[in-house]
Each structure stands twice: as C-alpha cells, then as structure tokens.
Short mmCIF file of C-alpha atoms in Angstrom, two decimals:
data_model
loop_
_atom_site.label_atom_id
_atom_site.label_comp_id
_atom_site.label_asym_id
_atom_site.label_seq_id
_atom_site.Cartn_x
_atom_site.Cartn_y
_atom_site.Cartn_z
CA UNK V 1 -25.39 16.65 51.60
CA UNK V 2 -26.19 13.27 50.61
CA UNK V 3 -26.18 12.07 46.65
CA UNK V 4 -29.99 13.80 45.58
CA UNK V 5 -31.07 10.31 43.01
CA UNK V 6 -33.60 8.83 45.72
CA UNK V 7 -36.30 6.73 44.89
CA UNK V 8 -40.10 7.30 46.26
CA UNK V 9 -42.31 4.72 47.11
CA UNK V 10 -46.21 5.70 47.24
CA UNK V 11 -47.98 3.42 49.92
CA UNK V 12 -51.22 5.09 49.59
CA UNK V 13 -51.05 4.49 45.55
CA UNK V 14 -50.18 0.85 46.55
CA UNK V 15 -53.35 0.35 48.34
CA UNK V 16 -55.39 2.63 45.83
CA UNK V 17 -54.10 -0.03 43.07
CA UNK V 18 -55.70 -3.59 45.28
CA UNK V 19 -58.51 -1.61 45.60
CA UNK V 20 -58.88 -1.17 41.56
CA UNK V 21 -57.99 -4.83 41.12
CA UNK V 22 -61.12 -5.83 43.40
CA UNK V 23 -63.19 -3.67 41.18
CA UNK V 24 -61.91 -5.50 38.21
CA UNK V 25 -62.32 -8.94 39.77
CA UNK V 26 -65.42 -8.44 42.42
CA UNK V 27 -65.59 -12.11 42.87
CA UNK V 28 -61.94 -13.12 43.09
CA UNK V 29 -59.61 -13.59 45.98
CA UNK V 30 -56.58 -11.37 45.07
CA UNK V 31 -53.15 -12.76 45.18
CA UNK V 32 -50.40 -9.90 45.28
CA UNK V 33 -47.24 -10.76 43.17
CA UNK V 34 -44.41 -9.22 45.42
CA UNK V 35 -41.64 -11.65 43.33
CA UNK V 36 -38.28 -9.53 42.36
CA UNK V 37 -38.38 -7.45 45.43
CA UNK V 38 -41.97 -6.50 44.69
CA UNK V 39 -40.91 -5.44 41.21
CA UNK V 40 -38.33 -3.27 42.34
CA UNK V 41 -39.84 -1.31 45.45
CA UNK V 42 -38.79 -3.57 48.32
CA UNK V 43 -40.94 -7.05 49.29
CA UNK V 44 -40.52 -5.74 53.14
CA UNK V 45 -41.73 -2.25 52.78
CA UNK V 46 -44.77 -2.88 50.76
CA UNK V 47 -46.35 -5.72 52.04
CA UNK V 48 -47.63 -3.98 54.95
CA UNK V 49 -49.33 -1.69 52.50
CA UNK V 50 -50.71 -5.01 50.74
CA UNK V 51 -52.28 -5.97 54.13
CA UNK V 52 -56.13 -6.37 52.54
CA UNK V 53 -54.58 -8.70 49.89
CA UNK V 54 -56.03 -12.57 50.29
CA UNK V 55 -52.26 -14.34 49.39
CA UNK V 56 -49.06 -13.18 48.41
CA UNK V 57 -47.15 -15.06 45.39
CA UNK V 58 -42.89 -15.39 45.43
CA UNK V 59 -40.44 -16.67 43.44
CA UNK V 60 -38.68 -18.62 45.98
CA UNK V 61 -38.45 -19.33 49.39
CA UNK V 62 -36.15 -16.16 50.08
CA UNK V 63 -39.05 -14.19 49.19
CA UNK V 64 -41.50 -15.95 51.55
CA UNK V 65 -39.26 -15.73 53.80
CA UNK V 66 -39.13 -11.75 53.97
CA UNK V 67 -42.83 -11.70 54.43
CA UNK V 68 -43.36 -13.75 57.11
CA UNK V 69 -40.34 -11.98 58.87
CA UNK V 70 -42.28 -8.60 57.85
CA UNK V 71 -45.38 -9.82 59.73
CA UNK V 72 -47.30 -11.41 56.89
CA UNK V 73 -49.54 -14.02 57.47
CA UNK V 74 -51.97 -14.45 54.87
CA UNK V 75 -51.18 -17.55 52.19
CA UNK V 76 -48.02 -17.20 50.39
CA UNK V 77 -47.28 -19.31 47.20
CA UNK V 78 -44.18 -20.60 45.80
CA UNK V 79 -45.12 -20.04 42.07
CA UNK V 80 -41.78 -22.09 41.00
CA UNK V 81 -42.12 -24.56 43.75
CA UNK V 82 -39.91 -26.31 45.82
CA UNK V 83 -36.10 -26.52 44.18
CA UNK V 84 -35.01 -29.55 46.15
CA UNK V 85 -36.03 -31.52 49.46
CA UNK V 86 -33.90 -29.10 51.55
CA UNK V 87 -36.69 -26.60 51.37
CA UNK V 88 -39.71 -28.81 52.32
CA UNK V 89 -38.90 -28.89 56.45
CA UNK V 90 -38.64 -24.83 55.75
CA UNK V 91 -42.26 -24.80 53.36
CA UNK V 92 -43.91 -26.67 56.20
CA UNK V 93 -42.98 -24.75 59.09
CA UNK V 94 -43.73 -21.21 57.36
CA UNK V 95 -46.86 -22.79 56.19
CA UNK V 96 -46.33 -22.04 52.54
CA UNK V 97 -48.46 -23.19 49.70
CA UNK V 98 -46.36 -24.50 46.37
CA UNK V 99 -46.66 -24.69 42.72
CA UNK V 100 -45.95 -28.26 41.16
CA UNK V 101 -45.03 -27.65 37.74
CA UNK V 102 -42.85 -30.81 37.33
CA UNK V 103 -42.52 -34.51 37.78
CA UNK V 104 -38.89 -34.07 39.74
CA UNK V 105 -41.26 -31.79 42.29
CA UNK V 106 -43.70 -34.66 41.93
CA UNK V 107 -41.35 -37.55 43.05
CA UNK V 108 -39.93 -35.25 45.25
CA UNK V 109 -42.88 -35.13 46.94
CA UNK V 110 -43.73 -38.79 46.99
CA UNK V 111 -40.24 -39.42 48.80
CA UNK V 112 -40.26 -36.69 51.34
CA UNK V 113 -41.42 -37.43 55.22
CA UNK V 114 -44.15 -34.64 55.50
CA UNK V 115 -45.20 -34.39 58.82
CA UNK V 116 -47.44 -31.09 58.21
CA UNK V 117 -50.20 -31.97 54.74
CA UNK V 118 -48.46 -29.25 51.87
CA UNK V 119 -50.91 -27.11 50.38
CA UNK V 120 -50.19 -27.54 46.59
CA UNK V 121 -51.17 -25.51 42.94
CA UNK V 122 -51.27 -28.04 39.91
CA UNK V 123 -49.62 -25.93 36.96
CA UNK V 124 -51.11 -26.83 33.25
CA UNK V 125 -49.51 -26.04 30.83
CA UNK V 126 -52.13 -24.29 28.77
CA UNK V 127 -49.44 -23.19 26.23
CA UNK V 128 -46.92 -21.11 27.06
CA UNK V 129 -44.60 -23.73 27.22
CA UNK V 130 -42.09 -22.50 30.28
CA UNK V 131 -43.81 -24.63 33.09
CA UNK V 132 -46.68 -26.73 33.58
CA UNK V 133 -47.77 -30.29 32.83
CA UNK V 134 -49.38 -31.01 29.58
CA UNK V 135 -53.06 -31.03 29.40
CA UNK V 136 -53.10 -34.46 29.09
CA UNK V 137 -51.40 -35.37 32.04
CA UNK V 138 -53.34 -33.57 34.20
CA UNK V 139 -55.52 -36.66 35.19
CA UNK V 140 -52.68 -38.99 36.63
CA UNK V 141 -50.49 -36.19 37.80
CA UNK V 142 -53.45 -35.41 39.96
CA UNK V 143 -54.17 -38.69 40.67
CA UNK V 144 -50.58 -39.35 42.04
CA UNK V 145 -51.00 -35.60 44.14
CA UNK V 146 -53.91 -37.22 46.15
CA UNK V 147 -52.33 -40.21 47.20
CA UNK V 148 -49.48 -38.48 48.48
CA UNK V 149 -50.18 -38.70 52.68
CA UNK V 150 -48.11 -35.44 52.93
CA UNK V 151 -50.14 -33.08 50.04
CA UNK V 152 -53.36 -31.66 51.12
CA UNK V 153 -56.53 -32.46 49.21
CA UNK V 154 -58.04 -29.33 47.79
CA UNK V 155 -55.21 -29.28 45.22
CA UNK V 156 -55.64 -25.83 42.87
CA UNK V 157 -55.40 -25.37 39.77
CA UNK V 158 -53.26 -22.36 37.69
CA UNK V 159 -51.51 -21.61 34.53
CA UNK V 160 -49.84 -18.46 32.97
CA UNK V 161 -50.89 -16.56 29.90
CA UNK V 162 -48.52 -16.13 27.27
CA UNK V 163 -49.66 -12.97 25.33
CA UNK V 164 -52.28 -11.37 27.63
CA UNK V 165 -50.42 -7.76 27.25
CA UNK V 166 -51.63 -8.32 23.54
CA UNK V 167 -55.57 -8.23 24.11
CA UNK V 168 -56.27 -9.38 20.66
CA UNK V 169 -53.66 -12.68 20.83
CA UNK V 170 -55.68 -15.55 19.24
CA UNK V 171 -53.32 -17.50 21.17
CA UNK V 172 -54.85 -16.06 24.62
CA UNK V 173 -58.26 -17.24 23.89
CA UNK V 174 -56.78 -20.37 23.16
CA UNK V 175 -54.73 -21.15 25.99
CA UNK V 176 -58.33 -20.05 28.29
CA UNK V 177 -60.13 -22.77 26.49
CA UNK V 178 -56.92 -25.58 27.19
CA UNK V 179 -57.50 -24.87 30.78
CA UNK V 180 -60.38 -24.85 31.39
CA UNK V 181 -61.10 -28.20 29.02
CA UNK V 182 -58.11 -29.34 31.48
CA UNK V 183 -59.81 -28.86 35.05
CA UNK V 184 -63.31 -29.03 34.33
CA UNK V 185 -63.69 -32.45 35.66
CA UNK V 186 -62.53 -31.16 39.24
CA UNK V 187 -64.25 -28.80 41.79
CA UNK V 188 -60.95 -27.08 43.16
CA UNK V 189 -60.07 -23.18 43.23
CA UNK V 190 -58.26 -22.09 39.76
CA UNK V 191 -56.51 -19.37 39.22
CA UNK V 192 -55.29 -18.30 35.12
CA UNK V 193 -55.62 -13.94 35.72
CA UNK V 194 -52.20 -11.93 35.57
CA UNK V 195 -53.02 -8.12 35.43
CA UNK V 196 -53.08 -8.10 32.14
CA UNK V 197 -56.10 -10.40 32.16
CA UNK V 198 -57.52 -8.67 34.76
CA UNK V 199 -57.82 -5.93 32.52
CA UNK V 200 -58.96 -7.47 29.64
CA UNK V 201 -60.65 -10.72 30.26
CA UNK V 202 -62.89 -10.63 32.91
CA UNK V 203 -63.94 -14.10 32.44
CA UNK V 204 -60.46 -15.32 33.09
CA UNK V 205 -61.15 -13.78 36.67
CA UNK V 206 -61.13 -17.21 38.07
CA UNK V 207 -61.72 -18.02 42.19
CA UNK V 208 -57.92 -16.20 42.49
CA UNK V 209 -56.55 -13.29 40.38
CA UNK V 210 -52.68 -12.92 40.29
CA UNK V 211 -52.08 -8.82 39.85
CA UNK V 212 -48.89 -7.83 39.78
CA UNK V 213 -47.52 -5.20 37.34
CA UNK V 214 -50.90 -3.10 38.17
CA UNK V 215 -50.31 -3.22 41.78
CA UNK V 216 -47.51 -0.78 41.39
CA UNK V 217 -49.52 1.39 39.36
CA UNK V 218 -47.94 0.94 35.75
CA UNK V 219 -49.97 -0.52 32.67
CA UNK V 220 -49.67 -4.65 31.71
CA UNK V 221 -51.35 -3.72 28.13
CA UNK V 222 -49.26 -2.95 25.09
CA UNK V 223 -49.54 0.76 24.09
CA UNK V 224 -51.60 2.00 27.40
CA UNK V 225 -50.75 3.75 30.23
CA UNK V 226 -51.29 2.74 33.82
CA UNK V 227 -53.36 6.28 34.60
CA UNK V 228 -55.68 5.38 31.91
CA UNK V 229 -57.50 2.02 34.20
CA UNK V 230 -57.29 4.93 37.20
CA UNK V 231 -54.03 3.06 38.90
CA UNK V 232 -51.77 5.55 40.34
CA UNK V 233 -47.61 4.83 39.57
CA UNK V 234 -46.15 3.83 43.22
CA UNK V 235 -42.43 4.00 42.48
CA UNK V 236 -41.10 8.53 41.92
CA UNK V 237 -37.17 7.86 40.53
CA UNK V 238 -35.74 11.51 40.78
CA UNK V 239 -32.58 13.36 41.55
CA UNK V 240 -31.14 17.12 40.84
CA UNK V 241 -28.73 18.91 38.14
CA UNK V 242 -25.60 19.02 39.72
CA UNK V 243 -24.11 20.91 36.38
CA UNK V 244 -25.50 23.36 34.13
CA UNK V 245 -23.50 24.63 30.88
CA UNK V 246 -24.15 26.60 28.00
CA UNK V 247 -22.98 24.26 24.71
CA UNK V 248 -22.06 25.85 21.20
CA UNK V 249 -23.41 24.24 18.34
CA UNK V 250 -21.37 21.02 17.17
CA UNK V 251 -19.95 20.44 20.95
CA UNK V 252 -20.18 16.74 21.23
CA UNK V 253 -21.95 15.30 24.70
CA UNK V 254 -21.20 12.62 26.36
CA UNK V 255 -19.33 9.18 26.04
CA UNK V 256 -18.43 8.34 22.48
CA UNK V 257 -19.83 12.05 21.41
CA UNK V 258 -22.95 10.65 19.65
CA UNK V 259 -24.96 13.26 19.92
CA UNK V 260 -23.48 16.83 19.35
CA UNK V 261 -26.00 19.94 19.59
CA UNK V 262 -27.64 21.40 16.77
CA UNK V 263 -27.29 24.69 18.57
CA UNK V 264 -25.85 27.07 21.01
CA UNK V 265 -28.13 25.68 24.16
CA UNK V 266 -28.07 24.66 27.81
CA UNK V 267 -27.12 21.33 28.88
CA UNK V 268 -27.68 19.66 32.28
CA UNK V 269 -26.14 16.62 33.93
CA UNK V 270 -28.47 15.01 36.73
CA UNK V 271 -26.84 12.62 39.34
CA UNK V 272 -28.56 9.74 38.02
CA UNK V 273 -27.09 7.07 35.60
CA UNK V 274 -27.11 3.04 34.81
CA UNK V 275 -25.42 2.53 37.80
CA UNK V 276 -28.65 3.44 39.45
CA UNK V 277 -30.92 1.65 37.37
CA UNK V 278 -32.18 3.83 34.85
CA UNK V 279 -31.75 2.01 31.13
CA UNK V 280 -28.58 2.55 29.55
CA UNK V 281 -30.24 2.22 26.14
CA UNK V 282 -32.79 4.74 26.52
CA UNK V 283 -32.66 6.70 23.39
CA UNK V 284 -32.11 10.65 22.82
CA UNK V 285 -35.05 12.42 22.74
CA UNK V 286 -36.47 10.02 25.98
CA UNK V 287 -38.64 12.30 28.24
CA UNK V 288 -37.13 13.96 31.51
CA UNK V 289 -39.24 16.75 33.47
CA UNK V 290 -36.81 19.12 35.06
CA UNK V 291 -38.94 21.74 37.84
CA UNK V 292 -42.28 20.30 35.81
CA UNK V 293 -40.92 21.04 32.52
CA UNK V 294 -40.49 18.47 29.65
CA UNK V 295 -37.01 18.08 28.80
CA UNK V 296 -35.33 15.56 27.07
CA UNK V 297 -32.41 12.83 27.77
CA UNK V 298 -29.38 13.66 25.32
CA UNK V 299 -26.78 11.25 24.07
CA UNK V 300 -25.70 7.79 26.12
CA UNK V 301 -26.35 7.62 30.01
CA UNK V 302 -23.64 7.33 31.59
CA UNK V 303 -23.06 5.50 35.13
CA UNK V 304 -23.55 7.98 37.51
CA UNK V 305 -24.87 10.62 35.11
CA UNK V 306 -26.95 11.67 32.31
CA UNK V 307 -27.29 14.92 30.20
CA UNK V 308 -29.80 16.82 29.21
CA UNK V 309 -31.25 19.28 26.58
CA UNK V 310 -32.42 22.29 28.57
CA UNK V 311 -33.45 24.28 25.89
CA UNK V 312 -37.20 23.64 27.55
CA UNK V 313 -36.36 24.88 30.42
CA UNK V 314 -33.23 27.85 30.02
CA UNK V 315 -33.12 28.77 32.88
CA UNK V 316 -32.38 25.70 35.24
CA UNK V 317 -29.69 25.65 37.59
CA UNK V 318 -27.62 23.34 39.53
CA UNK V 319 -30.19 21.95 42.43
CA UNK V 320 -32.95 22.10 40.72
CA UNK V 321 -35.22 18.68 40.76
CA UNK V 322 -35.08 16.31 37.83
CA UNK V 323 -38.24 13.49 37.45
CA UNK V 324 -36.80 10.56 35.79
CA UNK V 325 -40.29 8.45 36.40
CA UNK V 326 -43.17 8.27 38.52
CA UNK V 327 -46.10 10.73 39.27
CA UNK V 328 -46.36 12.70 35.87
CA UNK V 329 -43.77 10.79 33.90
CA UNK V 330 -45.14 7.46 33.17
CA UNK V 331 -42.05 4.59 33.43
CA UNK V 332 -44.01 3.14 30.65
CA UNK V 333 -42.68 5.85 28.93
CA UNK V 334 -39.15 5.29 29.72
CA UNK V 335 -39.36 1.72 28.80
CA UNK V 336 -40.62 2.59 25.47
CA UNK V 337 -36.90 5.10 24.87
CA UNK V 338 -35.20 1.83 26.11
CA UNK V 339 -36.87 -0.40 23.86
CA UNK V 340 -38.30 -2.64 26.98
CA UNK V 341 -41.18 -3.16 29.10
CA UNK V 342 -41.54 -1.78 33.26
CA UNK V 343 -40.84 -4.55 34.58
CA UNK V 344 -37.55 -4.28 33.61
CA UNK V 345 -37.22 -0.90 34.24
CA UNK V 346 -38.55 -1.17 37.86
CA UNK V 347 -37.02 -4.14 39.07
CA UNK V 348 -33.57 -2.91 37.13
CA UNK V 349 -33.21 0.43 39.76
CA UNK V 350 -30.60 -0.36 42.58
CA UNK V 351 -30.10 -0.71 45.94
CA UNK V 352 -27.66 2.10 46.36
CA UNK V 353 -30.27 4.65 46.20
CA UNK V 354 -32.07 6.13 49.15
CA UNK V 355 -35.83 5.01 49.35
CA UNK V 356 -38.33 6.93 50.83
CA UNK V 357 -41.77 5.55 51.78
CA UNK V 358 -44.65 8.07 52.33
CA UNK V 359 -48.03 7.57 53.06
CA UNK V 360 -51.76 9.94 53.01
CA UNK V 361 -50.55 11.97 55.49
CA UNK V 362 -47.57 13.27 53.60
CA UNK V 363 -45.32 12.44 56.44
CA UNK V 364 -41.93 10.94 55.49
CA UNK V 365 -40.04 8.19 56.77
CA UNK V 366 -36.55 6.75 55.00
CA UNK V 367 -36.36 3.14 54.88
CA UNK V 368 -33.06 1.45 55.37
CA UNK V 369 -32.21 -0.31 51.98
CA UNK V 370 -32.01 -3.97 52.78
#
C-alpha cells in the first residue's frame, strides 16, 4: 500500500472554469496563465484540458517549452520576456510571443540577427511599479519596437493591476485610466484583465483577458470564495488517518507541545504534512473534513504529519479519508489559517505526491509526476 496523501486534479472543473471566464469577458480572447506549473497542478496535464483557450501565458521559456512538447499550439507569451540573447534562436523557432518590459530586452533586440519577425507585448507601467516602461516612454519605446527589422508590427499592449483582489482600490481605477491615456494613440490589441478584473471590472476586459487564479477554480477577490462566481475548485489535496488515540486532558500534541487538550478526546494523525505542501503555519482551529465531517487541525504540522481534534467525528479510525482542500473545503480557506493567499498554497504542494487526473466520466488515470 502506497503513502494515501494524493492530490486530485479535476479536468472537467478546468474546462467548466474557461467556460465562466468567456461569460465574464464575451468579447475577449482568453489567455490561460499556466506559469508555476499551472499554479501547482502540472503545466503538462492541464493544458490539454485548456484546449478552447486562445493563448497560453509562462513565466519563462521552460514553461513554453512544456506546452509545445504537450501538443500546444495556440500563442504562448513570455510575460517576463526574453532573459538574454541565448533564448531568442529558441523564441523564434517555438514561435513564441514576448513581453518587453525593459530597455536591456529593448537593445537586446536591436542587436540580435532575427531571421523569423518576434511577435512582441509592450508592458506600461500603469503603476505597480515591478515591470513596465513609464507612461511616458511609451511613444519612443514604441517607436524604436517598429524599426526593429526582426519585431513584428502589430506590437500589443499590457500591464498588471496592482490591487485588483481589492475591488474598491482607488489605486485600480487609477492605474485603468494610466493605460489607457498611455495607448490610446495606437490601434493594437491590449490586454490589462487578471481574474480578479475579470470579476470585477468588466470594462478592463480589453481585446485579451489574462485568467489565471479562476481557472483552477479558487476566488482572486479578498474575502470571497471561488463557488460563489459558480467556478468549481480543480485541485482535491487528501490523504487518510493512519493513527487514532484517545488523549486525556492536558496531554500535550505535537512538536513543541503548543497545544495540549482541554479534554479527554480523540486525536488523529493524517499522512499529510509541510513536506507535502500543506502550510506549516496554518493555525489550530484550521478546517479539516474527516469522512465529510468538520474537524479541525490541532497544534503545529509537522513534515509528514498533522493531528487532529476528532471530537467531531468520535468515532474515526485509522483508514478513514481526510479532505485537506478541494471539493467542499475551499483552499481559500486554508490560506486564510495560514495567513496567505491560494496561490501560495497551490503552487506550495509537492511533487512527491501521487496526482490523479479524472475527467466527466469518472474514469481514473494516474499521471506520472514530472
């Protein structure tokens, strides 16, 4: 028998999510963010599932590289960009788009031999100040784009939103009016949507929307939960007690004995720790469903392991299931006991696990780990 923490991965709620994001942004080409191993559930496995999406948006050429290898070949973008010349002969022949957020990317650019035009995004930075060029270099940055033999000439234009999971963030509507004062004077695509904007502000639902967070089913907005906009969670994380034992009252639990029980009561321990990606700092008291029932995470996780209050559920036993996240449990609700947000939480859960992709038909098939 083979370690029971195994992680789920929903294909059908995958799809069920693009199809929500069209409904959000009828009029917008949808590019799927599949960066950090598609937030945690594996770039390979789900992009067949993202099939109907328009583009695809990595981190780095790693990433691209796994889709095209997976079959992909819809538009991918390079939302960093190129890192050095190195990767330009590799962007050209797997016909990737990139993100220019700097002037070292520019000159790059103007030096290289391109024998195959490179599509290219013009970042602004419309005011979160992590990439982008300034508003007011937009005009000769541009300028200098277009007289590069090598860079296509429908150059895009996109920028990133600061504080869109706050909907009420003056500093949102401000950084929507820097952009589009920025790129008014050209007739190119634009792109400025995350899913939190998609939510929120459909009239930043430019000619491309970026959803990523929502794709996997889990809430971009401060305070909500992903089932609330209809998305359905992708990613299950669940395992089994492996050790049930009846506690007197003052027994410490766990490392450092910070929690001790107020009472004579059942603890468990479920084969599921840090080690395998669930937040170390997720507080006492952090929901855990053990055969349906709401129990409760007691004192520190551990690597490997984490105990539980049973008094919930008194009668558990050693086997029995254990839902850490996913269909029931919102991971937005474990990110809240950990003091973080989901995409920590998802992209945090390792490698080591066993992950299972399943689709409509209920059939199972187990995905080698990659």
């Amino acid at each position: 028998m083979t370690r029971p923490a195994r992680v789920s991965i929903d294909l059908a709620a995958l799809r069920h999510n693009l199809v929500r994001v069209r409904e959000y942004a009828p009029h917008s080409k949808v590019m799927a963010i599949v960066k950090a191993d598609a937030y945690g559930h594996g770039i390979s496995r789900v992009a067949p599932a993202l099939a109907q999406a328009d583009a695809f948006g990595v981190a780095c050429l790693e990433e691209a590289r796994q889709l095209r290898q997976a079959g992909v070949e819809q538009k991918i973008l390079l939302l960093e960009g190129p890192y050095g010349a190195t990767e330009l002969a590799e962007i050209q022949q797997r016909r990737l788009d990139i993100v220019i957020h700097h002037r070292v990317q520019l000159e790059l650019l103007e030096q290289a031999e391109i024998n195959v035009p490179l599509k290219v995004w013009l970042k602004v930075d419309s005011g979160m100040h992590r990439l982008g060029f300034a508003p007011e270099d937009i005009a000769p940055v541009c300028a200098r784009l277009l007289r590069i033999n090598g860079v296509a000439q429908n150059v895009r234009f996109i920028s990133h939103l600061a504080c869109a999971n706050e909907p009420d963030s003056p500093l949102t509507q401000k950084q929507g009016e820097v952009f589009f004062e920025a790129t008014q004077p050209y007739r190119a695509e634009k792109s400025l949507a995350n899913s939190a904007a998609l939510l929120s502000r459909p009239d930043y639902c430019l000619d491309w929307v970026r959803p990523g967070l929502m794709l996997y089913g889990v809430s971009p907005l401060d305070a909500r939960i992903g089932t609330g906009f209809n998305l359905k969670p992708v990613m299950t994380f669940g395992s089994s007690l492996i050790s049930v034992k009846r506690l007197r009252g003052g027994d410490p639990v766990g490392y450092g004995a910070s929690w001790r029980c107020p009472q004579d009561m059942p603890v468990g321990v479920v084969a599921a720790g840090y080690g395998d990606g669930y937040p170390r700092h997720a507080v006492t008291g952090t929901r855990i469903q053990v055969r349906g029932k709401d129990c409760a995470l007691i004192g520190k996780p551990s690597m490997d392991m984490m105990t539980l209050d049973l008094r919930a559920c008194p009668d558990a036993a050693p086997g029995d299931p254990v839902l850490l996240w996913g269909d029931g449990l919102p991971v937005e609700e474990t990110a809240i006991g950990a003091a973080t947000v989901p995409y920590e939480v998802l992209c945090g859960v390792h490698k080591r696990l066993e992950f299972v992709a399943y689709d409509q038909d209920q059939s199972e098939e187990t995905i080698p780990v990659q």
